[in-house]
mmCIF file of C-alpha atoms in Angstrom:
data_model
loop_
_atom_site.group_PDB
_atom_site.id
_atom_site.type_symbol
_atom_site.label_atom_id
_atom_site.label_comp_id
_atom_site.label_asym_id
_atom_site.label_seq_id
_atom_site.Cartn_x
_atom_site.Cartn_y
_atom_site.Cartn_z
ATOM 1 C CA UNK A 1 -46.569 -102.994 -46.183
ATOM 2 C CA UNK A 2 -49.773 -105.118 -45.910
ATOM 3 C CA UNK A 3 -47.752 -108.037 -44.590
ATOM 4 C CA UNK A 4 -46.256 -105.743 -41.880
ATOM 5 C CA UNK A 5 -49.775 -104.552 -40.881
ATOM 6 C CA UNK A 6 -51.204 -108.172 -40.901
ATOM 7 C CA UNK A 7 -48.255 -109.297 -38.818
ATOM 8 C CA UNK A 8 -48.782 -106.597 -36.341
ATOM 9 C CA UNK A 9 -52.522 -107.297 -36.006
ATOM 10 C CA UNK A 10 -51.679 -110.910 -35.543
ATOM 11 C CA UNK A 11 -49.253 -110.171 -32.792
ATOM 12 C CA UNK A 12 -51.869 -108.059 -31.001
ATOM 13 C CA UNK A 13 -54.411 -110.810 -31.359
ATOM 14 C CA UNK A 14 -52.091 -113.350 -30.039
ATOM 15 C CA UNK A 15 -51.037 -111.196 -27.048
ATOM 16 C CA UNK A 16 -54.612 -110.567 -26.254
ATOM 17 C CA UNK A 17 -55.820 -114.199 -26.518
ATOM 18 C CA UNK A 18 -52.692 -115.629 -25.031
ATOM 19 C CA UNK A 19 -52.320 -118.169 -27.757
ATOM 20 C CA UNK A 20 -50.586 -117.901 -31.294
ATOM 21 C CA UNK A 21 -52.820 -116.750 -34.093
ATOM 22 C CA UNK A 22 -51.948 -118.716 -37.145
ATOM 23 C CA UNK A 23 -54.912 -118.562 -39.531
ATOM 24 C CA UNK A 24 -56.882 -115.541 -40.917
ATOM 25 C CA UNK A 25 -59.917 -114.558 -42.951
ATOM 26 C CA UNK A 26 -59.044 -111.264 -44.751
ATOM 27 C CA UNK A 27 -61.591 -109.048 -46.271
ATOM 28 C CA UNK A 28 -61.097 -106.957 -49.573
ATOM 29 C CA UNK A 29 -63.248 -104.468 -51.432
ATOM 30 C CA UNK A 30 -65.673 -106.143 -53.894
ATOM 31 C CA UNK A 31 -63.982 -104.485 -56.806
ATOM 32 C CA UNK A 32 -60.632 -106.000 -56.140
ATOM 33 C CA UNK A 33 -59.148 -107.742 -59.169
ATOM 34 C CA UNK A 34 -57.773 -111.322 -59.012
ATOM 35 C CA UNK A 35 -54.240 -109.902 -59.018
ATOM 36 C CA UNK A 36 -55.181 -107.685 -55.935
ATOM 37 C CA UNK A 37 -56.758 -110.653 -54.161
ATOM 38 C CA UNK A 38 -53.602 -112.799 -54.810
ATOM 39 C CA UNK A 39 -51.408 -109.939 -53.504
ATOM 40 C CA UNK A 40 -53.476 -109.738 -50.321
ATOM 41 C CA UNK A 41 -53.291 -113.742 -49.864
ATOM 42 C CA UNK A 42 -49.545 -113.374 -50.407
ATOM 43 C CA UNK A 43 -49.216 -110.569 -47.816
ATOM 44 C CA UNK A 44 -50.996 -112.842 -45.311
ATOM 45 C CA UNK A 45 -48.550 -115.658 -45.996
ATOM 46 C CA UNK A 46 -45.573 -113.264 -45.635
ATOM 47 C CA UNK A 47 -47.011 -112.320 -42.422
ATOM 48 C CA UNK A 48 -46.860 -115.902 -41.270
ATOM 49 C CA UNK A 49 -50.594 -116.713 -41.513
ATOM 50 C CA UNK A 50 -52.510 -119.472 -43.248
ATOM 51 C CA UNK A 51 -55.082 -117.387 -45.277
ATOM 52 C CA UNK A 52 -58.273 -119.481 -44.887
ATOM 53 C CA UNK A 53 -60.377 -117.321 -47.088
ATOM 54 C CA UNK A 54 -60.366 -113.894 -48.949
ATOM 55 C CA UNK A 55 -63.984 -112.561 -48.569
ATOM 56 C CA UNK A 56 -65.661 -109.491 -50.118
ATOM 57 C CA UNK A 57 -66.285 -106.703 -47.619
ATOM 58 C CA UNK A 58 -69.967 -106.434 -48.422
ATOM 59 C CA UNK A 59 -70.268 -110.078 -47.956
ATOM 60 C CA UNK A 60 -68.680 -109.885 -44.450
ATOM 61 C CA UNK A 61 -71.039 -106.985 -43.659
ATOM 62 C CA UNK A 62 -74.037 -108.927 -44.822
ATOM 63 C CA UNK A 63 -72.955 -111.820 -42.666
ATOM 64 C CA UNK A 64 -72.617 -109.602 -39.580
ATOM 65 C CA UNK A 65 -75.908 -108.073 -39.866
ATOM 66 C CA UNK A 66 -77.841 -111.191 -40.796
ATOM 67 C CA UNK A 67 -75.721 -114.023 -39.858
ATOM 68 C CA UNK A 68 -77.628 -117.229 -39.129
ATOM 69 C CA UNK A 69 -80.853 -115.812 -40.553
ATOM 70 C CA UNK A 70 -82.830 -118.335 -42.538
ATOM 71 C CA UNK A 71 -84.266 -117.729 -46.037
ATOM 72 C CA UNK A 72 -83.377 -115.762 -48.983
ATOM 73 C CA UNK A 73 -82.408 -112.029 -48.497
ATOM 74 C CA UNK A 74 -81.346 -109.378 -50.796
ATOM 75 C CA UNK A 75 -79.482 -106.462 -49.276
ATOM 76 C CA UNK A 76 -77.764 -103.233 -50.250
ATOM 77 C CA UNK A 77 -74.383 -102.577 -48.507
ATOM 78 C CA UNK A 78 -73.590 -98.839 -48.588
ATOM 79 C CA UNK A 79 -70.042 -98.568 -47.547
ATOM 80 C CA UNK A 80 -68.539 -94.931 -46.940
ATOM 81 C CA UNK A 81 -65.281 -94.818 -45.197
ATOM 82 C CA UNK A 82 -62.675 -92.060 -44.811
ATOM 83 C CA UNK A 83 -61.156 -92.305 -48.387
ATOM 84 C CA UNK A 84 -63.402 -94.636 -50.449
ATOM 85 C CA UNK A 85 -67.002 -95.340 -51.234
ATOM 86 C CA UNK A 86 -68.716 -98.398 -52.703
ATOM 87 C CA UNK A 87 -72.176 -99.926 -52.815
ATOM 88 C CA UNK A 88 -72.938 -103.514 -53.404
ATOM 89 C CA UNK A 89 -76.072 -105.605 -53.895
ATOM 90 C CA UNK A 90 -75.710 -108.826 -51.895
ATOM 91 C CA UNK A 91 -77.881 -111.951 -51.992
ATOM 92 C CA UNK A 92 -77.757 -114.402 -49.236
ATOM 93 C CA UNK A 93 -79.505 -117.842 -49.159
ATOM 94 C CA UNK A 94 -78.560 -120.260 -46.417
ATOM 95 C CA UNK A 95 -74.817 -120.442 -46.258
ATOM 96 C CA UNK A 96 -74.324 -118.997 -49.785
ATOM 97 C CA UNK A 97 -73.654 -115.211 -50.124
ATOM 98 C CA UNK A 98 -73.221 -113.624 -53.574
ATOM 99 C CA UNK A 99 -72.257 -110.124 -54.595
ATOM 100 C CA UNK A 100 -74.669 -109.508 -57.597
ATOM 101 C CA UNK A 101 -73.313 -106.078 -58.410
ATOM 102 C CA UNK A 102 -70.961 -103.377 -57.024
ATOM 103 C CA UNK A 103 -70.283 -99.755 -57.813
ATOM 104 C CA UNK A 104 -68.542 -96.900 -56.250
ATOM 105 C CA UNK A 105 -65.805 -94.311 -56.259
ATOM 106 C CA UNK A 106 -62.439 -95.154 -54.651
ATOM 107 C CA UNK A 107 -61.624 -91.482 -54.438
ATOM 108 C CA UNK A 108 -64.433 -90.302 -52.316
ATOM 109 C CA UNK A 109 -64.964 -90.526 -48.475
ATOM 110 C CA UNK A 110 -65.271 -88.516 -45.256
ATOM 111 C CA UNK A 111 -61.911 -86.944 -45.881
ATOM 112 C CA UNK A 112 -63.607 -85.093 -48.783
ATOM 113 C CA UNK A 113 -66.357 -83.881 -46.447
ATOM 114 C CA UNK A 114 -63.708 -82.436 -44.121
ATOM 115 C CA UNK A 115 -61.931 -80.732 -47.002
ATOM 116 C CA UNK A 116 -65.127 -78.960 -48.055
ATOM 117 C CA UNK A 117 -65.567 -77.686 -44.468
ATOM 118 C CA UNK A 118 -61.876 -76.731 -44.057
ATOM 119 C CA UNK A 119 -61.928 -74.876 -47.362
ATOM 120 C CA UNK A 120 -64.790 -72.775 -46.264
ATOM 121 C CA UNK A 121 -63.234 -72.018 -42.837
ATOM 122 C CA UNK A 122 -59.780 -71.206 -44.428
ATOM 123 C CA UNK A 123 -61.554 -68.667 -46.764
ATOM 124 C CA UNK A 124 -63.235 -66.994 -43.715
ATOM 125 C CA UNK A 125 -59.896 -66.850 -41.855
ATOM 126 C CA UNK A 126 -58.184 -65.342 -44.953
ATOM 127 C CA UNK A 127 -61.017 -62.843 -45.323
ATOM 128 C CA UNK A 128 -60.822 -61.660 -41.620
ATOM 129 C CA UNK A 129 -56.930 -61.721 -41.167
ATOM 130 C CA UNK A 130 -55.697 -61.285 -44.707
ATOM 131 C CA UNK A 131 -53.513 -64.530 -44.305
ATOM 132 C CA UNK A 132 -53.471 -67.678 -46.159
ATOM 133 C CA UNK A 133 -53.195 -70.200 -43.238
ATOM 134 C CA UNK A 134 -52.383 -73.200 -45.424
ATOM 135 C CA UNK A 135 -49.380 -71.674 -47.071
ATOM 136 C CA UNK A 136 -47.972 -69.476 -44.352
ATOM 137 C CA UNK A 137 -48.732 -71.349 -41.154
ATOM 138 C CA UNK A 138 -49.028 -75.169 -41.701
ATOM 139 C CA UNK A 139 -49.304 -75.858 -38.002
ATOM 140 C CA UNK A 140 -52.244 -73.684 -37.718
ATOM 141 C CA UNK A 141 -53.770 -75.240 -40.920
ATOM 142 C CA UNK A 142 -53.363 -78.717 -39.306
ATOM 143 C CA UNK A 143 -55.071 -77.570 -36.116
ATOM 144 C CA UNK A 144 -57.970 -76.114 -38.100
ATOM 145 C CA UNK A 145 -58.335 -79.428 -40.068
ATOM 146 C CA UNK A 146 -58.671 -81.426 -36.865
ATOM 147 C CA UNK A 147 -61.013 -78.965 -35.383
ATOM 148 C CA UNK A 148 -63.117 -79.215 -38.669
ATOM 149 C CA UNK A 149 -63.104 -83.068 -38.412
ATOM 150 C CA UNK A 150 -64.070 -82.937 -34.720
ATOM 151 C CA UNK A 151 -67.007 -80.596 -35.646
ATOM 152 C CA UNK A 152 -68.091 -83.048 -38.432
ATOM 153 C CA UNK A 153 -68.173 -85.882 -35.825
ATOM 154 C CA UNK A 154 -70.218 -83.711 -33.459
ATOM 155 C CA UNK A 155 -72.656 -82.747 -36.146
ATOM 156 C CA UNK A 156 -73.625 -86.384 -36.585
ATOM 157 C CA UNK A 157 -75.267 -86.241 -33.236
ATOM 158 C CA UNK A 158 -75.971 -82.483 -32.491
ATOM 159 C CA UNK A 159 -77.551 -79.709 -34.525
ATOM 160 C CA UNK A 160 -74.643 -77.164 -33.836
ATOM 161 C CA UNK A 161 -70.829 -77.540 -33.296
ATOM 162 C CA UNK A 162 -68.433 -74.655 -32.320
ATOM 163 C CA UNK A 163 -64.956 -74.434 -33.643
ATOM 164 C CA UNK A 164 -62.806 -72.419 -31.339
ATOM 165 C CA UNK A 165 -59.059 -72.355 -32.016
ATOM 166 C CA UNK A 166 -56.772 -69.652 -30.361
ATOM 167 C CA UNK A 167 -53.461 -68.550 -31.751
ATOM 168 C CA UNK A 168 -53.778 -70.330 -35.082
ATOM 169 C CA UNK A 169 -51.016 -67.987 -36.396
ATOM 170 C CA UNK A 170 -48.837 -65.208 -34.793
ATOM 171 C CA UNK A 171 -48.356 -62.020 -36.854
ATOM 172 C CA UNK A 172 -46.022 -59.337 -35.664
ATOM 173 C CA UNK A 173 -46.307 -60.754 -32.191
ATOM 174 C CA UNK A 174 -50.094 -60.731 -32.201
ATOM 175 C CA UNK A 175 -51.901 -64.176 -31.973
ATOM 176 C CA UNK A 176 -54.776 -64.617 -34.406
ATOM 177 C CA UNK A 177 -57.714 -66.497 -33.147
ATOM 178 C CA UNK A 178 -60.709 -68.146 -34.830
ATOM 179 C CA UNK A 179 -64.177 -68.950 -33.607
ATOM 180 C CA UNK A 180 -67.170 -70.152 -35.663
ATOM 181 C CA UNK A 181 -70.399 -71.984 -35.002
ATOM 182 C CA UNK A 182 -71.389 -74.510 -37.767
ATOM 183 C CA UNK A 183 -74.807 -75.864 -38.017
ATOM 184 C CA UNK A 184 -75.766 -79.291 -39.299
ATOM 185 C CA UNK A 185 -77.945 -77.708 -41.949
ATOM 186 C CA UNK A 186 -75.012 -75.679 -43.365
ATOM 187 C CA UNK A 187 -72.671 -78.718 -43.153
ATOM 188 C CA UNK A 188 -75.299 -80.926 -45.157
ATOM 189 C CA UNK A 189 -75.781 -78.243 -47.640
ATOM 190 C CA UNK A 190 -71.933 -78.185 -48.185
ATOM 191 C CA UNK A 191 -71.443 -82.015 -48.607
ATOM 192 C CA UNK A 192 -74.834 -82.420 -50.385
ATOM 193 C CA UNK A 193 -73.462 -82.751 -53.931
ATOM 194 C CA UNK A 194 -71.090 -85.395 -52.927
ATOM 195 C CA UNK A 195 -73.706 -87.420 -51.077
ATOM 196 C CA UNK A 196 -75.957 -87.045 -54.082
ATOM 197 C CA UNK A 197 -73.202 -88.432 -56.363
ATOM 198 C CA UNK A 198 -73.211 -91.589 -54.201
ATOM 199 C CA UNK A 199 -76.871 -92.119 -55.308
ATOM 200 C CA UNK A 200 -75.697 -92.502 -58.837
ATOM 201 C CA UNK A 201 -73.754 -95.498 -57.845
ATOM 202 C CA UNK A 202 -76.836 -96.904 -55.940
ATOM 203 C CA UNK A 203 -78.859 -96.549 -59.095
ATOM 204 C CA UNK A 204 -76.118 -98.174 -61.204
ATOM 205 C CA UNK A 205 -75.537 -101.050 -58.759
ATOM 206 C CA UNK A 206 -79.353 -101.802 -58.713
ATOM 207 C CA UNK A 207 -79.505 -101.589 -62.500
ATOM 208 C CA UNK A 208 -76.469 -103.976 -62.862
ATOM 209 C CA UNK A 209 -78.182 -106.419 -60.447
ATOM 210 C CA UNK A 210 -81.500 -105.942 -62.499
ATOM 211 C CA UNK A 211 -83.283 -105.033 -59.363
ATOM 212 C CA UNK A 212 -85.696 -102.312 -58.184
ATOM 213 C CA UNK A 213 -85.418 -100.689 -54.832
ATOM 214 C CA UNK A 214 -88.576 -102.521 -53.743
ATOM 215 C CA UNK A 215 -86.669 -105.845 -54.158
ATOM 216 C CA UNK A 216 -84.355 -105.029 -51.321
ATOM 217 C CA UNK A 217 -84.908 -106.545 -47.880
ATOM 218 C CA UNK A 218 -82.530 -104.080 -46.088
ATOM 219 C CA UNK A 219 -79.930 -101.371 -46.690
ATOM 220 C CA UNK A 220 -76.819 -101.758 -44.397
ATOM 221 C CA UNK A 221 -74.606 -98.892 -43.517
ATOM 222 C CA UNK A 222 -70.791 -99.577 -43.225
ATOM 223 C CA UNK A 223 -67.932 -97.141 -42.592
ATOM 224 C CA UNK A 224 -67.694 -94.315 -40.218
ATOM 225 C CA UNK A 225 -68.804 -91.616 -42.587
ATOM 226 C CA UNK A 226 -72.391 -93.146 -42.745
ATOM 227 C CA UNK A 227 -72.932 -91.572 -39.261
ATOM 228 C CA UNK A 228 -73.812 -88.486 -41.040
ATOM 229 C CA UNK A 229 -77.605 -88.297 -40.772
ATOM 230 C CA UNK A 230 -78.042 -86.888 -44.315
ATOM 231 C CA UNK A 231 -76.901 -90.143 -45.700
ATOM 232 C CA UNK A 232 -79.622 -92.396 -44.026
ATOM 233 C CA UNK A 233 -82.202 -89.719 -45.056
ATOM 234 C CA UNK A 234 -81.334 -89.547 -48.794
ATOM 235 C CA UNK A 235 -81.000 -93.333 -48.971
ATOM 236 C CA UNK A 236 -84.760 -93.611 -47.475
ATOM 237 C CA UNK A 237 -85.809 -90.943 -49.894
ATOM 238 C CA UNK A 238 -84.472 -92.693 -52.859
ATOM 239 C CA UNK A 239 -85.454 -96.357 -52.000
ATOM 240 C CA UNK A 240 -88.326 -96.078 -49.538
ATOM 241 C CA UNK A 241 -86.365 -98.306 -47.072
ATOM 242 C CA UNK A 242 -84.880 -96.962 -43.805
ATOM 243 C CA UNK A 243 -81.210 -98.091 -43.553
ATOM 244 C CA UNK A 244 -80.437 -100.321 -40.541
ATOM 245 C CA UNK A 245 -78.126 -98.722 -38.000
ATOM 246 C CA UNK A 246 -77.986 -101.351 -35.384
ATOM 247 C CA UNK A 247 -74.401 -102.446 -35.867
ATOM 248 C CA UNK A 248 -71.129 -100.483 -35.311
ATOM 249 C CA UNK A 249 -70.393 -99.284 -38.833
ATOM 250 C CA UNK A 250 -66.567 -99.227 -38.245
ATOM 251 C CA UNK A 251 -66.627 -102.933 -37.112
ATOM 252 C CA UNK A 252 -69.215 -104.716 -38.890
ATOM 253 C CA UNK A 253 -67.100 -105.925 -41.784
ATOM 254 C CA UNK A 254 -64.560 -107.370 -39.237
ATOM 255 C CA UNK A 255 -67.440 -108.930 -37.263
ATOM 256 C CA UNK A 256 -68.597 -110.730 -40.457
ATOM 257 C CA UNK A 257 -65.133 -111.961 -41.205
ATOM 258 C CA UNK A 258 -64.999 -113.329 -37.551
ATOM 259 C CA UNK A 259 -68.297 -115.014 -37.991
ATOM 260 C CA UNK A 260 -67.144 -116.540 -41.202
ATOM 261 C CA UNK A 261 -63.998 -117.713 -39.524
ATOM 262 C CA UNK A 262 -65.749 -119.188 -36.476
#
C-alpha cells in the first residue's frame, strides 16, 4: 500500500515538474523500528524510486524551521496530527541533526477531539428526539461528524461556531433538525484532559534527554491539530517558551525533507 501511495506521489510530482522523478527522501516517525524503516525503504524501491535517505519526521521539521541557521540549537518538536501524537527533542549543530529523545501516543490525535465533540452532540440529539442517530441513521451521524469537525476547525480562529444540520433523520415523515452553538471555551474544556495527557509525554521526553525546559531554544508545532489555541497556551505555561507558529504545520515535515533532498 505504501508503494502504491509513493508511486502516485511520484507520478504527480513528475507531471507537475515535466520531468521524471526517480529519487526520494522519505520521512518516518522517530519511533519507527529498523524493520519499519527497512519496509519503508522497500516500498520506495517497489514504487520505482531510489530512496536517498530515510529521515525522522522531527528532524525534517527542525530543518524546515531552522535550515541553514548557524550554531548549536536544541528544539522540541510537538507533532499532533489526525491520528497520532509524538514529541521529540532534537539537537542541531551545523549539518548534524540528532533526535535525543522521543515519546508519544500513536493512538491520540485530532480524530479523538472530534469524537469527544460528536459524542456530546449525539447525546443532546438523543435527549431531544429520543433517537440514537449513530445506530438508526448512519447517514445523519456521518453528517453530524463532518459538521463537528468543521466547527473544530472554525474554533481555532473564532470564539464561537454554529452547527446547523437540517433533516439529520426522518421519523414518521417528519424531518429532525439540529442546531447548536459551541464556544471555544466549551470545546477546550472537553478536550482538556487529552491535551493534558500530551504534557506527560513532553515531561518524559525532556527527562529522557536529561534536559530542563529552560534548555530549549524553541518549540516547533507540527501537524494540523496544533492549530488548536489551547495547545500553544498549555505548552507555554509548562515550559515558559512560546511555541513557534510561523510555518504551515501540515507541510513543515515535507519542506524539511525537500530541504534535505536539495
